[in-house]
Structure formats: C-alpha cells, structure tokens
Short mmCIF file of C-alpha atoms in Angstrom, two decimals:
data_model
loop_
_atom_site.label_atom_id
_atom_site.label_comp_id
_atom_site.label_asym_id
_atom_site.label_seq_id
_atom_site.Cartn_x
_atom_site.Cartn_y
_atom_site.Cartn_z
CA MET A 23 -47.04 33.15 -42.95
CA ASN A 24 -45.40 36.50 -42.25
CA ALA A 25 -45.39 37.80 -38.73
CA GLN A 26 -46.68 41.20 -37.77
CA PRO A 27 -44.44 43.00 -35.27
CA ASP A 28 -46.45 44.40 -32.38
CA ALA A 29 -46.43 48.02 -31.39
CA GLY A 30 -43.59 47.45 -28.87
CA GLY A 31 -41.36 46.16 -31.64
CA SER A 32 -40.78 42.66 -30.19
CA ALA A 33 -41.45 40.16 -32.95
CA VAL A 34 -42.47 36.76 -31.64
CA THR A 35 -43.43 34.99 -34.79
CA ARG A 36 -45.77 32.07 -34.96
CA ARG A 37 -42.76 30.02 -36.05
CA ASP A 38 -40.77 31.11 -32.94
CA PHE A 39 -43.71 30.29 -30.72
CA SER A 40 -44.21 26.86 -32.32
CA GLY A 41 -40.46 26.22 -32.03
CA ALA A 42 -40.47 27.07 -28.32
CA LEU A 43 -43.56 24.93 -27.80
CA LEU A 44 -41.95 22.04 -29.64
CA GLY A 45 -38.76 22.48 -27.58
CA ALA A 46 -40.70 22.48 -24.31
CA ALA A 47 -42.71 19.44 -25.42
CA SER A 48 -39.51 17.62 -26.37
CA ALA A 49 -37.93 18.43 -23.00
CA ALA A 50 -41.04 17.19 -21.19
CA TYR A 51 -41.04 14.06 -23.35
CA ALA A 52 -37.35 13.40 -22.52
CA ALA A 53 -37.96 14.09 -18.82
CA SER A 54 -40.91 11.72 -18.75
CA LEU A 55 -38.58 9.03 -20.13
CA ALA A 56 -35.69 9.94 -17.81
CA LEU A 57 -37.83 9.65 -14.67
CA PRO A 58 -38.64 5.92 -14.94
CA VAL A 59 -35.03 5.21 -16.00
CA CYS A 60 -33.68 7.02 -12.90
CA ARG A 61 -36.16 5.20 -10.66
CA TYR A 62 -35.20 1.91 -12.29
CA LEU A 63 -31.49 2.50 -11.62
CA ALA A 64 -32.08 3.76 -8.07
CA ALA A 65 -34.12 0.66 -7.16
CA GLY A 66 -31.00 -1.18 -5.96
CA SER A 67 -30.18 1.58 -3.50
CA GLU A 68 -33.61 1.26 -1.88
CA ALA A 69 -33.25 -2.50 -1.57
CA GLY A 70 -30.75 -2.16 1.30
CA GLY A 71 -33.40 -2.85 3.93
CA PRO A 72 -33.56 -1.37 7.42
CA GLU A 73 -30.31 -0.51 9.17
CA VAL A 74 -28.95 -3.33 11.34
CA ARG A 75 -28.28 -1.95 14.83
CA GLN A 76 -26.91 -4.94 16.68
CA VAL A 77 -24.97 -8.14 16.17
CA VAL A 78 -24.65 -11.05 18.59
CA LEU A 79 -21.36 -12.98 18.63
CA PRO A 80 -21.27 -16.17 20.76
CA LYS A 81 -18.31 -15.83 23.14
CA ALA A 82 -17.26 -19.39 22.34
CA ALA A 83 -16.88 -18.42 18.66
CA VAL A 84 -14.90 -15.28 19.42
CA GLN A 85 -11.35 -16.59 19.61
CA VAL A 86 -9.46 -13.31 19.72
CA ALA A 87 -6.10 -13.30 21.47
CA PRO A 88 -5.12 -10.12 23.34
CA GLY A 89 -3.61 -7.63 20.88
CA SER A 90 -5.60 -8.89 17.91
CA VAL A 91 -8.89 -8.15 16.14
CA LEU A 92 -11.90 -9.96 14.73
CA TYR A 93 -13.81 -8.66 11.71
CA PHE A 94 -17.57 -9.22 11.66
CA THR A 95 -20.54 -8.04 9.62
CA LEU A 96 -22.92 -5.45 10.98
CA GLY A 97 -25.69 -5.32 8.40
CA HIS A 98 -23.88 -4.66 5.14
CA GLU A 99 -20.81 -3.11 6.72
CA PRO A 100 -17.71 -4.67 8.25
CA GLY A 101 -17.04 -4.04 11.93
CA LEU A 102 -14.06 -4.96 14.04
CA LEU A 103 -13.72 -6.15 17.59
CA ILE A 104 -10.36 -5.55 19.26
CA HIS A 105 -9.11 -7.39 22.30
CA HIS A 106 -6.68 -5.00 23.99
CA SER A 107 -3.60 -6.31 25.78
CA ASP A 108 -5.08 -5.22 29.17
CA ASP A 109 -7.99 -7.60 28.52
CA THR A 110 -10.52 -4.87 27.65
CA TRP A 111 -12.56 -4.86 24.42
CA SER A 112 -13.61 -2.19 21.94
CA ALA A 113 -15.56 -2.38 18.69
CA PHE A 114 -15.72 -0.04 15.71
CA GLY A 115 -17.06 0.18 12.20
CA ALA A 116 -14.12 -1.03 10.07
CA TYR A 117 -14.51 1.49 7.25
CA CYS A 118 -12.00 4.32 7.25
CA SER A 119 -13.95 7.57 7.65
CA HIS A 120 -12.04 9.06 4.70
CA LEU A 121 -12.89 7.00 1.59
CA ARG A 122 -14.17 3.70 3.01
CA CYS A 123 -11.19 1.39 2.70
CA THR A 124 -11.19 -1.21 5.49
CA VAL A 125 -8.68 -0.34 8.22
CA LEU A 126 -6.23 -2.85 9.65
CA TYR A 127 -4.82 -3.18 13.17
CA GLN A 128 -1.05 -2.90 13.54
CA PRO A 129 -0.17 -4.44 16.93
CA GLU A 130 3.49 -3.36 16.75
CA SER A 131 2.44 0.30 16.82
CA ASP A 132 -0.95 -0.31 18.50
CA ARG A 133 -2.96 1.66 15.95
CA PHE A 134 -5.54 1.24 13.22
CA PHE A 135 -4.04 2.06 9.83
CA CYS A 136 -5.73 2.64 6.48
CA PRO A 137 -3.36 1.48 3.69
CA CYS A 138 -5.19 3.50 1.01
CA HIS A 139 -4.34 7.05 2.07
CA GLU A 140 -2.45 6.34 5.29
CA GLY A 141 -5.05 7.45 7.84
CA VAL A 142 -4.27 6.53 11.46
CA PHE A 143 -6.80 5.92 14.27
CA ASP A 144 -6.53 5.28 17.99
CA PRO A 145 -7.46 1.64 18.79
CA ARG A 146 -9.24 2.49 22.06
CA SER A 147 -11.27 5.55 21.09
CA GLY A 148 -11.31 5.25 17.29
CA GLN A 149 -10.14 8.87 17.19
CA ASN A 150 -8.52 10.01 13.92
CA LEU A 151 -4.88 10.75 14.72
CA ALA A 152 -3.15 11.39 11.38
CA GLY A 153 -3.67 11.45 7.63
CA PRO A 154 -6.69 12.57 5.64
CA PRO A 155 -9.59 11.20 7.79
CA ALA A 156 -11.59 14.08 9.24
CA HIS A 157 -13.70 11.92 11.56
CA PRO A 158 -13.14 9.07 14.02
CA LEU A 159 -14.13 5.49 13.26
CA GLU A 160 -17.74 4.70 14.13
CA ARG A 161 -17.63 3.54 17.75
CA LEU A 162 -19.75 0.52 18.65
CA ASP A 163 -20.90 -0.56 22.08
CA VAL A 164 -19.69 -3.95 23.42
CA ALA A 165 -21.66 -5.69 26.18
CA VAL A 166 -21.54 -9.20 27.63
CA ASN A 167 -24.85 -10.98 27.91
CA GLY A 168 -24.32 -14.42 29.38
CA GLU A 169 -22.53 -16.46 26.73
CA ASP A 170 -22.85 -13.81 24.05
CA LEU A 171 -21.12 -10.58 23.11
CA LEU A 172 -23.62 -7.91 22.05
CA ILE A 173 -22.18 -5.31 19.69
CA SER A 174 -24.47 -2.40 18.94
CA ARG A 175 -24.46 0.93 17.21
CA ILE A 176 -24.46 3.92 19.53
CA GLY A 177 -27.06 6.65 19.14
CA MET B 6 -11.39 -6.43 -56.24
CA PRO B 7 -12.25 -6.48 -59.95
CA GLY B 8 -12.94 -3.03 -61.38
CA HIS B 9 -16.58 -3.54 -62.24
CA VAL B 10 -17.41 -4.85 -58.76
CA LEU B 11 -15.65 -1.85 -57.23
CA HIS B 12 -17.60 0.45 -59.55
CA TRP B 13 -20.86 -1.30 -58.56
CA VAL B 14 -20.07 -0.82 -54.83
CA ASP B 15 -18.95 2.81 -55.34
CA GLU B 16 -22.15 3.64 -57.20
CA ARG B 17 -24.24 2.39 -54.27
CA THR B 18 -22.14 3.56 -51.32
CA GLY B 19 -20.25 6.67 -52.40
CA LEU B 20 -17.01 5.06 -51.14
CA ASP B 21 -15.14 6.60 -54.08
CA ARG B 22 -15.78 10.03 -52.57
CA LEU B 23 -14.20 8.85 -49.29
CA ARG B 24 -11.17 7.54 -51.19
CA ALA B 25 -10.87 10.82 -53.05
CA ALA B 26 -11.04 12.73 -49.74
CA MET B 27 -8.30 10.52 -48.31
CA ARG B 28 -6.12 11.17 -51.35
CA HIS B 29 -6.50 14.90 -50.80
CA LYS B 30 -5.78 14.67 -47.09
CA LEU B 31 -2.27 15.86 -46.33
CA VAL B 32 -0.06 15.07 -43.37
CA PRO B 33 2.46 17.80 -42.53
CA VAL B 34 6.07 16.61 -42.47
CA HIS B 35 8.31 18.15 -39.81
CA ARG B 36 10.57 16.99 -36.99
CA HIS B 37 7.60 16.24 -34.70
CA SER B 38 5.62 14.28 -37.30
CA ARG B 39 6.09 10.96 -35.51
CA TRP B 40 3.67 12.07 -32.78
CA TYR B 41 0.87 11.87 -35.36
CA TYR B 42 0.91 8.07 -34.93
CA CYS B 43 -0.22 8.20 -31.27
CA GLY B 44 -3.90 8.84 -32.00
CA GLY B 45 -4.01 6.02 -34.55
CA LEU B 46 -2.26 3.67 -32.13
CA ALA B 47 -4.83 4.46 -29.45
CA LEU B 48 -7.51 3.50 -31.99
CA LEU B 49 -5.70 0.24 -32.72
CA PHE B 50 -5.60 -0.63 -29.00
CA LEU B 51 -9.30 0.27 -28.73
CA LEU B 52 -10.13 -2.20 -31.52
CA VAL B 53 -8.05 -4.85 -29.74
CA GLN B 54 -9.96 -4.07 -26.54
CA PHE B 55 -13.27 -4.58 -28.33
CA LEU B 56 -12.23 -7.93 -29.79
CA THR B 57 -10.63 -9.34 -26.64
CA GLY B 58 -13.45 -7.90 -24.51
CA ILE B 59 -16.00 -9.81 -26.59
CA LEU B 60 -13.92 -12.99 -26.15
CA LEU B 61 -13.73 -12.48 -22.37
CA THR B 62 -17.50 -12.05 -22.02
CA VAL B 63 -17.93 -15.64 -23.27
CA TYR B 64 -16.57 -17.02 -19.96
CA TYR B 65 -16.74 -14.09 -17.55
CA ARG B 66 -19.58 -14.20 -14.98
CA PRO B 67 -20.40 -10.95 -13.23
CA GLY B 68 -21.69 -11.43 -9.68
CA PRO B 69 -20.52 -13.83 -6.99
CA GLN B 70 -18.57 -15.94 -9.50
CA ALA B 71 -16.69 -12.96 -10.89
CA HIS B 72 -13.28 -13.78 -9.41
CA ALA B 73 -13.63 -17.53 -9.99
CA SER B 74 -14.66 -16.98 -13.62
CA VAL B 75 -11.60 -14.82 -14.35
CA GLN B 76 -9.46 -17.43 -12.60
CA ARG B 77 -11.03 -20.05 -14.85
CA ILE B 78 -10.30 -17.97 -17.96
CA VAL B 79 -6.69 -17.53 -16.89
CA GLN B 80 -6.02 -21.07 -15.65
CA ASP B 81 -8.34 -23.49 -17.46
CA ILE B 82 -9.52 -22.06 -20.76
CA PRO B 83 -7.08 -22.71 -23.63
CA SER B 84 -5.38 -19.41 -24.57
CA GLY B 85 -7.48 -17.71 -21.86
CA ARG B 86 -4.45 -16.29 -20.06
CA TRP B 87 -3.21 -14.80 -23.33
CA VAL B 88 -6.57 -13.23 -24.25
CA HIS B 89 -6.85 -11.77 -20.75
CA SER B 90 -3.28 -10.43 -20.86
CA VAL B 91 -3.83 -8.86 -24.29
CA HIS B 92 -6.95 -7.12 -22.91
CA VAL B 93 -5.09 -5.80 -19.85
CA LEU B 94 -1.99 -4.69 -21.77
CA ALA B 95 -4.02 -3.11 -24.59
CA ALA B 96 -5.87 -1.06 -21.95
CA ASP B 97 -2.54 0.23 -20.64
CA GLY B 98 -1.34 0.81 -24.21
CA MET B 99 -4.47 2.69 -25.17
CA ILE B 100 -4.29 5.02 -22.17
CA ALA B 101 -0.55 5.57 -22.69
CA CYS B 102 -1.14 6.44 -26.37
CA LEU B 103 -4.04 8.73 -25.50
CA LEU B 104 -1.90 10.57 -22.95
CA LEU B 105 0.97 10.89 -25.46
CA HIS B 106 -1.50 12.05 -28.12
CA LEU B 107 -2.93 14.60 -25.69
CA ALA B 108 0.55 15.81 -24.68
CA SER B 109 1.73 16.10 -28.29
CA THR B 110 -1.47 17.94 -29.27
CA PHE B 111 -0.89 20.26 -26.32
CA PHE B 112 2.77 20.99 -26.98
CA MET B 113 2.25 21.34 -30.76
CA ARG B 114 -0.70 23.64 -29.95
CA ALA B 115 -2.88 21.69 -32.37
CA TYR B 116 -5.94 22.68 -30.32
CA ARG B 117 -5.95 26.22 -31.75
CA ARG B 118 -8.87 27.61 -33.72
CA PRO B 119 -10.75 25.97 -35.45
CA ARG B 120 -9.85 22.72 -33.65
CA GLU B 121 -11.23 23.54 -30.17
CA LEU B 122 -14.04 20.98 -30.48
CA THR B 123 -11.60 18.30 -31.64
CA TRP B 124 -9.61 18.94 -28.43
CA LEU B 125 -12.74 18.80 -26.24
CA CYS B 126 -13.90 15.62 -27.97
CA GLY B 127 -10.46 14.11 -27.32
CA LEU B 128 -10.65 15.07 -23.63
CA ALA B 129 -14.10 13.44 -23.43
CA LEU B 130 -12.63 10.31 -25.00
CA LEU B 131 -9.86 10.29 -22.42
CA ALA B 132 -12.39 10.67 -19.60
CA VAL B 133 -14.52 7.81 -20.98
CA THR B 134 -11.40 5.65 -21.41
CA LEU B 135 -10.26 6.30 -17.83
CA THR B 136 -13.78 5.39 -16.65
CA ALA B 137 -13.51 2.19 -18.70
CA GLY B 138 -10.20 1.45 -16.96
CA PHE B 139 -11.76 2.10 -13.56
CA SER B 140 -14.85 0.00 -14.24
CA GLY B 141 -12.85 -2.85 -15.76
CA TYR B 142 -10.61 -2.91 -12.70
CA LEU B 143 -13.51 -4.05 -10.48
CA LEU B 144 -14.63 -6.90 -12.72
CA PRO B 145 -12.22 -9.59 -11.38
CA LEU B 146 -13.47 -8.58 -7.89
CA ASN B 147 -10.21 -9.00 -6.02
CA GLU B 148 -9.07 -7.30 -2.82
CA ARG B 149 -7.40 -4.43 -4.65
CA SER B 150 -10.27 -3.72 -7.01
CA TYR B 151 -12.76 -3.84 -4.13
CA ALA B 152 -10.87 -1.14 -2.21
CA ALA B 153 -10.21 0.91 -5.36
CA THR B 154 -13.91 0.93 -6.23
CA GLN B 155 -14.88 1.95 -2.68
CA VAL B 156 -12.50 4.90 -2.95
CA GLY B 157 -13.56 5.82 -6.49
CA LEU B 158 -17.28 5.76 -5.69
CA ARG B 159 -16.75 7.75 -2.51
CA LEU B 160 -14.82 10.39 -4.48
CA LEU B 161 -17.51 10.44 -7.17
CA ALA B 162 -20.16 10.97 -4.47
CA GLU B 163 -18.28 14.10 -3.35
CA VAL B 164 -18.72 15.76 -6.78
CA PRO B 165 -21.38 18.46 -6.38
CA ALA B 166 -24.85 17.90 -7.88
CA ALA B 167 -24.71 14.75 -10.03
CA GLY B 168 -21.98 12.94 -8.04
CA ARG B 169 -24.10 11.35 -5.32
CA PRO B 170 -26.96 10.00 -7.53
CA LEU B 171 -24.43 8.69 -10.03
CA ALA B 172 -22.41 6.94 -7.31
CA ASP B 173 -25.63 5.45 -5.87
CA ALA B 174 -26.71 4.24 -9.31
CA LEU B 175 -23.33 2.53 -9.78
CA LEU B 176 -23.31 1.05 -6.29
CA GLY B 177 -26.78 -0.46 -6.69
CA GLY B 178 -27.36 -0.95 -2.97
CA ALA B 179 -26.44 0.15 0.51
CA GLU B 180 -22.95 -1.34 0.18
CA MET B 181 -20.72 -2.74 -2.53
CA SER B 182 -22.01 -6.13 -3.62
CA GLU B 183 -22.48 -8.37 -6.63
CA GLU B 184 -25.07 -5.81 -7.73
CA THR B 185 -22.23 -3.31 -8.09
CA VAL B 186 -20.25 -5.76 -10.24
CA HIS B 187 -23.29 -6.24 -12.53
CA ARG B 188 -23.65 -2.51 -12.95
CA PHE B 189 -19.95 -2.02 -13.62
CA PHE B 190 -20.13 -4.85 -16.14
CA ALA B 191 -22.98 -3.12 -17.99
CA LEU B 192 -21.08 0.16 -17.88
CA HIS B 193 -17.83 -1.43 -19.04
CA THR B 194 -19.20 -3.60 -21.83
CA LEU B 195 -22.20 -1.69 -23.15
CA ILE B 196 -22.42 1.95 -22.19
CA LEU B 197 -18.77 3.05 -22.41
CA PRO B 198 -17.85 1.19 -25.63
CA ASN B 199 -20.84 2.70 -27.44
CA LEU B 200 -19.95 6.12 -26.12
CA MET B 201 -16.38 5.57 -27.32
CA ILE B 202 -17.51 4.62 -30.82
CA LEU B 203 -19.61 7.77 -31.00
CA LEU B 204 -16.80 10.00 -29.73
CA VAL B 205 -14.20 8.41 -32.01
CA LEU B 206 -16.46 8.98 -35.03
CA VAL B 207 -17.01 12.64 -34.10
CA HIS B 208 -13.28 13.07 -33.40
CA LEU B 209 -12.29 11.54 -36.75
CA ALA B 210 -14.92 13.56 -38.62
CA LEU B 211 -13.53 16.75 -37.05
CA VAL B 212 -9.95 15.75 -37.92
CA GLN B 213 -11.13 15.07 -41.47
CA ALA B 214 -12.94 18.42 -41.64
CA HIS B 215 -9.99 20.53 -40.39
CA GLY B 216 -7.03 18.44 -41.51
CA LEU B 217 -3.94 17.89 -39.39
CA SER B 218 -2.51 20.93 -37.70
CA THR B 219 1.03 22.03 -38.40
CA PRO B 220 2.84 23.21 -35.28
CA PRO B 221 3.69 26.91 -35.32
CA GLY B 222 7.11 27.54 -36.75
CA GLN B 223 7.48 24.07 -38.27
CA ALA B 224 6.15 24.50 -41.81
CA SER B 225 4.17 26.82 -44.01
CA PRO B 226 0.44 26.35 -44.36
CA PRO B 227 -0.94 24.48 -47.40
CA GLY B 228 -0.13 26.41 -50.53
CA GLY B 229 3.15 27.59 -48.99
CA HIS B 230 6.51 25.90 -49.05
CA GLY B 231 5.91 23.36 -46.26
CA ARG B 232 6.39 19.67 -46.87
CA PHE B 233 3.39 17.37 -46.86
CA LEU B 234 2.74 13.68 -47.28
CA ALA B 235 -0.42 12.41 -48.96
CA TYR B 236 -2.44 10.50 -46.36
CA TRP B 237 -3.36 7.92 -48.99
CA PRO B 238 -1.33 5.93 -49.75
CA ASP B 239 1.95 7.32 -48.29
CA PHE B 240 1.08 8.02 -44.65
CA ALA B 241 -1.41 5.13 -44.52
CA ARG B 242 1.37 2.77 -45.59
CA ARG B 243 3.66 3.99 -42.79
CA GLU B 244 0.81 3.92 -40.28
CA THR B 245 0.04 0.33 -41.26
CA LEU B 246 3.66 -0.57 -40.55
CA VAL B 247 3.45 1.13 -37.13
CA TRP B 248 0.16 -0.70 -36.38
CA VAL B 249 1.54 -4.11 -37.36
CA THR B 250 4.68 -3.53 -35.27
CA ALA B 251 2.69 -2.37 -32.22
CA LEU B 252 0.17 -5.20 -32.57
CA SER B 253 2.93 -7.79 -32.85
CA LEU B 254 4.73 -6.38 -29.80
CA LEU B 255 1.46 -6.42 -27.84
CA LEU B 256 0.62 -10.00 -28.79
CA VAL B 257 4.12 -11.24 -27.96
CA ALA B 258 4.30 -9.26 -24.69
CA ALA B 259 0.94 -10.73 -23.64
CA ALA B 260 2.34 -14.22 -24.11
CA PHE B 261 4.98 -13.50 -21.45
CA TYR B 262 2.86 -11.40 -19.10
CA THR B 263 0.46 -12.67 -16.46
CA PRO B 264 -1.59 -9.98 -14.71
CA ASP B 265 -1.75 -10.54 -10.97
CA LEU B 266 -5.30 -11.68 -10.29
CA GLY B 267 -4.96 -11.24 -6.52
CA ALA B 268 -7.06 -12.75 -3.76
CA PRO B 269 -10.86 -12.62 -4.06
CA ALA B 270 -12.47 -9.59 -2.41
CA ASP B 271 -13.55 -10.21 1.14
CA PRO B 272 -15.38 -7.38 2.90
CA LEU B 273 -14.29 -8.90 6.22
CA LYS B 274 -10.61 -8.48 5.48
CA PRO B 275 -8.64 -5.26 5.92
CA THR B 276 -7.41 -3.47 2.83
CA PRO B 277 -4.02 -5.05 1.99
CA LEU B 278 -0.86 -3.08 2.72
CA GLY B 279 0.88 -1.64 -0.33
CA ILE B 280 -2.42 -1.11 -2.16
CA ARG B 281 -2.13 1.09 -5.20
CA PRO B 282 -4.27 1.95 -8.21
CA GLU B 283 -3.39 1.50 -11.88
CA TRP B 284 -0.48 3.70 -12.97
CA TYR B 285 -2.71 6.30 -14.62
CA PHE B 286 -4.51 7.05 -11.33
CA MET B 287 -1.29 7.04 -9.29
CA PRO B 288 -0.65 10.83 -9.33
CA ALA B 289 -4.18 11.54 -8.02
CA PHE B 290 -3.88 8.75 -5.44
CA GLN B 291 -0.54 9.99 -4.12
CA MET B 292 -1.79 13.57 -4.08
CA LEU B 293 -4.61 12.53 -1.72
CA ARG B 294 -2.08 10.73 0.50
CA LEU B 295 0.27 13.71 0.65
CA LEU B 296 -2.53 16.19 1.25
CA GLY B 297 -3.64 14.01 4.15
CA ARG B 298 -0.13 14.13 5.56
CA TRP B 299 0.25 17.89 5.19
CA LEU B 300 -3.33 18.93 5.89
CA PRO B 301 -4.82 16.29 8.20
CA GLY B 302 -8.60 16.11 8.31
CA ALA B 303 -11.33 17.60 6.18
CA GLY B 304 -9.07 20.24 4.59
CA SER B 305 -7.22 17.67 2.51
CA GLU B 306 -10.41 16.37 0.94
CA VAL B 307 -11.58 19.84 -0.05
CA VAL B 308 -8.17 20.81 -1.45
CA GLY B 309 -8.00 17.48 -3.31
CA MET B 310 -11.42 17.92 -4.93
CA VAL B 311 -10.61 21.54 -5.86
CA ALA B 312 -7.29 20.40 -7.41
CA PHE B 313 -9.04 17.68 -9.47
CA GLY B 314 -11.67 20.19 -10.59
CA MET B 315 -9.04 22.78 -11.52
CA ALA B 316 -7.04 20.25 -13.54
CA ALA B 317 -10.16 19.19 -15.48
CA LEU B 318 -11.27 22.79 -16.01
CA GLY B 319 -7.75 23.79 -17.06
CA GLY B 320 -7.76 21.05 -19.70
CA VAL B 321 -11.10 22.20 -21.07
CA LEU B 322 -10.05 25.86 -21.19
CA VAL B 323 -6.64 25.37 -22.86
CA PRO B 324 -7.75 26.19 -26.43
CA PHE B 325 -9.64 29.25 -25.23
CA LEU B 326 -6.82 30.61 -23.05
CA ASP B 327 -4.20 30.25 -25.78
CA GLY B 328 -4.20 33.67 -27.37
CA GLY B 329 -2.96 32.40 -30.76
CA SER B 330 -0.14 34.06 -32.67
CA ASP B 331 -1.16 37.52 -31.33
CA ARG B 332 -0.22 36.58 -27.79
CA PRO B 333 3.00 34.58 -27.79
CA ARG B 334 3.64 35.27 -24.07
CA ARG B 335 0.35 33.73 -23.06
CA ALA B 336 1.00 30.68 -25.24
CA ARG B 337 4.44 30.35 -23.66
CA MET B 338 2.93 30.52 -20.17
CA ILE B 339 0.41 27.78 -21.03
CA ARG B 340 3.24 25.62 -22.34
CA TRP B 341 5.21 26.03 -19.10
CA LEU B 342 2.09 25.24 -17.07
CA GLY B 343 1.80 22.04 -19.11
CA VAL B 344 5.45 21.19 -18.45
CA ALA B 345 4.93 21.83 -14.71
CA PHE B 346 1.76 19.67 -14.69
CA LEU B 347 3.62 16.81 -16.39
CA ALA B 348 6.58 17.10 -14.03
CA VAL B 349 4.36 17.13 -10.92
CA ALA B 350 2.27 14.17 -12.19
CA THR B 351 5.41 12.14 -12.92
CA LEU B 352 6.93 13.01 -9.55
CA LEU B 353 3.70 12.08 -7.74
CA ALA B 354 3.46 8.78 -9.61
CA GLY B 355 7.04 7.83 -8.72
CA TRP B 356 6.54 8.89 -5.12
CA GLY B 357 3.30 6.92 -4.97
CA TYR B 358 5.01 3.70 -6.06
CA LEU B 359 7.78 4.21 -3.50
CA SER B 360 5.21 4.91 -0.72
CA SER B 361 3.26 1.75 -1.57
CA LEU B 362 6.48 -0.28 -1.58
CA ALA B 363 7.48 1.24 1.77
CA GLN B 364 4.16 0.08 3.31
CA VAL B 365 4.93 -3.52 2.46
CA ASN B 366 8.58 -3.48 3.59
#
C-alpha cells in the first residue's frame, strides 16, 4: 500500500512503522530470554552465603615458630597469621590488594611479597610499601580467649 | 571417486561450483608470499585442538578432581601424555601462527579497503583464541593457573560496564572454586570453539569474496603483469606440504615434550615465586609489574587499563587510519607504530622472563 506523506513532509510509512514495531518486539523478545539466562548464570555468585566474620584457631593447633606464618581460611578467603620475632602476633587477609594473588612472607627481608606483580607490604601493619598495590592488606584482629585464638574482621 | 558418483554428488550439493571458484582463486606471487601460509597453519592447529580436546574430555573431570584427572591422563592413560602435549603445543602453535598472520597482514597492509571486516574478524578470532588459552590454563587447576585466573578475573572486573558481571558469571561464587572450573570448562569446550567455527567461516568467506591482497609495490593487480598462482591445485598442493610438515613436527615434538603439570592449587598456599603467565600474556604481565614499580599504587592500574584499551582500540582502527595510496606518510607512520609495538612487546616479554627467573634465584 502506498504511503501518503503528511503535510509536514515526514513520511512514516505503514511499512516503516511495522518494521519498527517488529524490531522493538524482537528486542523485547531477546531481552525476555536474556534475563533468565543472566539470572541463571549469576546464581552461583549469590550462593556465597553470609560473610564469615570470625575464625577460632585452637592455640594447641597453631604451631607457628617466631618469624613464620600460618595460612587459614576465613570464610572463602585465605588469611594469614604471623608470629613476629618479638613474640607478638598479627593477622591479615592473605590476598594481595592489587589483583588477588596470595602474598607470601619473606623472613629474610621481613616483608610480605606478592610474586605476581611484586607488591610489598609491611608485616606488622599490612601497609602497602612498594609495587602496584594501592591499598594495605585487610587487617584482622587477633585476640586470645583461653585456649583459643580468635581472629576477626575489623569494622 | 568415479565420475558418475561425483556428478551425482555435484548435482545435489553444488560442490562443482565451489571447485570452480577455487580454480579461479589466485594467490599473488611475490617475495613475501610465504606469509600466506600462516593463516592456514593456524587453522590446522585449530583442527588439531578440536580433535585432541575431544580426546581429553573423555578422561578430564572438571571440579575437585581436575588436577588428579589431568595427572591420570598424563601418567596412567596409554598415549595420554602425548595427546595432552599435542593439545598444549598446538595451542602455542595456533597463537604463534595467528600473531604472525596478524603481523604479516599488518605489514603487507592487507587490511585496506575492502578488507576492513576481514581484519576485524581476524582480530575477534585472536581475542577468542587468547580467551581459549586463558580458560584452558585453569583446567588442570594447579598453583600457577589458580593465581593466573585470580589475576585475569580481577582485571576483567575492572573493565567498565560489562567487566564486573562477566567476571562474576565466570567466577560462579564468592571466591574461586570448583564452580569456576566448571564454568571455564563450559567456556573452553563449548562456547569458544563454536564461536571460533563461526568466526573462521565468516573470515574464510570474506577472504573468498575479496581474494588475497597483494602488498603495495609488489605486483600489479589482476589483469596487469603481476604473477599469480592458481589456488587449486598449485597453491593447495604447496599448502598441503606445509601442513603435513607442520603436523609431523608437532606430533614428534609432543612425543618429547612434557608440559609441567605443577602442584595442585591450594588456596591456603602463597602464590609461588617465579610465577609467570603463558608467553603470549607475558608483555601485558610485565607491563603491570613495571608500572607498579614506576607508579606505585592506584596510578599503575589506571595506566595499565588505559594502555590495554588503547592497544585494542588501535588494532581495531588500523584499517580506518591507513589513508591508502593517497596518504603514504600516514601509512608509513602506522607501520612504524607497528614496529615500535612489536619491539616493546618483545622487550617486555624478555624482561618478564628474566624478572620471573630473578625471583626464584
């Protein structure tokens, strides 16, 4: 069917209109399919459960010589407990704040080091000292409760 | 095949038209002609990847048994070590050929009008292949692949807009787990191979539609005085010889090569010293290290992401920035930028290997 241009001169034909309508309907159809697929794929991310705030390590099981570290699990993430040479303790999240490689303790230089991109952290404060990390390691609180060590997230 | 059977098949499939098209296809002959084999070789390695990949899925178990199942393939299954080595070496071979194909296309300026889409399709194929390399790296779930995937997903999450949801969808949980391995397995064995088939078909159709490009200054266009070789049977015969040679070298090399399987991933162990990615990610890896040294803190991450983005955008824009024969200066500048990019990438890769070695010693 031929279209009749309106007085303003803009010619939206019935064919154009149907085409646009079909396009919009197709987009809506695709979106209605994409939504359940996205929710399906995201389901794993929601299955993480509530954040774990504290971990209890029996002192008897914590055999950490001065100048060495123990890795433990805090929820899904690794944490590390360091026994300093002056007999004090500190604990941190073990993920490098840059791109989440797990840091290691180098007793000869008394520092945490990330082998991936060579980030360096202070072993007492967790402060980022060199390399790409822009933030310190996550600091954890260490408390003694009878025969247990309580390690908890701060804040 | 007897003539009447061939005729019967042709009548029902139109294969005779394809043969006729191949007979008319011409391959320019000049002093850079040998680079034309790179694309075909990449295809050969892709086919090898498909076949060996199918064989590996028979015994591979994604999930908690991932490392043990690869160890079983390598140690207990007859010929398992060889099949695994062929798969690993063919992956390296495919990426090497794709990079050579890309470089030769770039320096011969074969991306010029009307082949812009062929170039873009090739870049997409390279991106999908690199993703296949990255996703395949996690599957044995060793210490190195665990750390590499953490880094890769974290970088992906930094990409504006789609980065974070995509990284979350790949991670499949709050932290890396067997769920992540399952998702990478699906990506590596189903999604990416199908995407590759599609892209290869489009790429080949575009090559067929436009023919092979002759580098400027090397020969006259068809109808002129340039030298050409008929694709069928002359070039095909030579390409077959190249394929058989490369395949034989690959199969023999795999018999003498044992990929290092490494220790199983353990989230409660620090990342091992001397960690490094596959060679094709080394320049990017070392760039992040150096930026961290020169620009400690958040600045390095921003500069790194901008540099990755610029490199990708630069690659996409190449055919549109090349001004063609009207603008020789611009074409020269693009060529020198390409030379500089190659030189920097090679330097970074070498430096990266030395840095990783220095960590261990």
